[in-house]
Amino acid sequence: MRFEWDAEIISDDVNERIAWKSTESADVVSAGSVLFRPLGSEQTQIAVHLQYAPPGGLIGRGIASLLAQDPNEQIKEDLARLRTLLEQHAETDRPSTPASPPAGH
């Protein structure tokens, strides 16, 4: 079972926060935001806040959990994949250090 819906961005503060809400025609009413907080020169904490009303209310939420479609678990998995991608990208973006010339040259 998969649900999809359209959302509109309601706030976009570059490198700080992005927030959205579902459009009125959406089957799933939702709103959320992602906050980015620098923790140093090479680290950022990411916090996701999500509110949603699944079709079928509590029964729908229970069915989603049974079918391994729990949004909380999906967000955790998505954040883990995002972390891997960002860390791989950071490794390829680092400038390489030129090798030292041989001694005596």
GROMACS .gro file of C-alpha atoms in nm, residues 7-13 16-22 31-35:
model
   19
    7ALA     CA    1   0.223   1.947  -0.107
    8GLU     CA    2   0.315   2.311  -0.127
    9ILE     CA    3   0.621   2.470   0.027
   10ILE     CA    4   0.513   2.731   0.280
   11SER     CA    5   0.855   2.832   0.409
   12ASP     CA    6   1.204   2.800   0.263
   13ASP     CA    7   1.483   2.956   0.466
   16GLU     CA    8   1.795   2.661   0.790
   17ARG     CA    9   1.442   2.531   0.738
   18ILE     CA   10   1.196   2.411   0.480
   19ALA     CA   11   0.827   2.358   0.560
   20TRP     CA   12   0.534   2.227   0.362
   21LYS     CA   13   0.167   2.136   0.387
   22SER     CA   14  -0.053   1.915   0.176
   31ALA     CA   15   0.230   1.928   0.721
   32GLY     CA   16   0.593   1.916   0.812
   33SER     CA   17   0.929   2.080   0.827
   34VAL     CA   18   1.297   1.996   0.820
   35LEU     CA   19   1.533   2.203   1.033
   0.00000   0.00000   0.00000
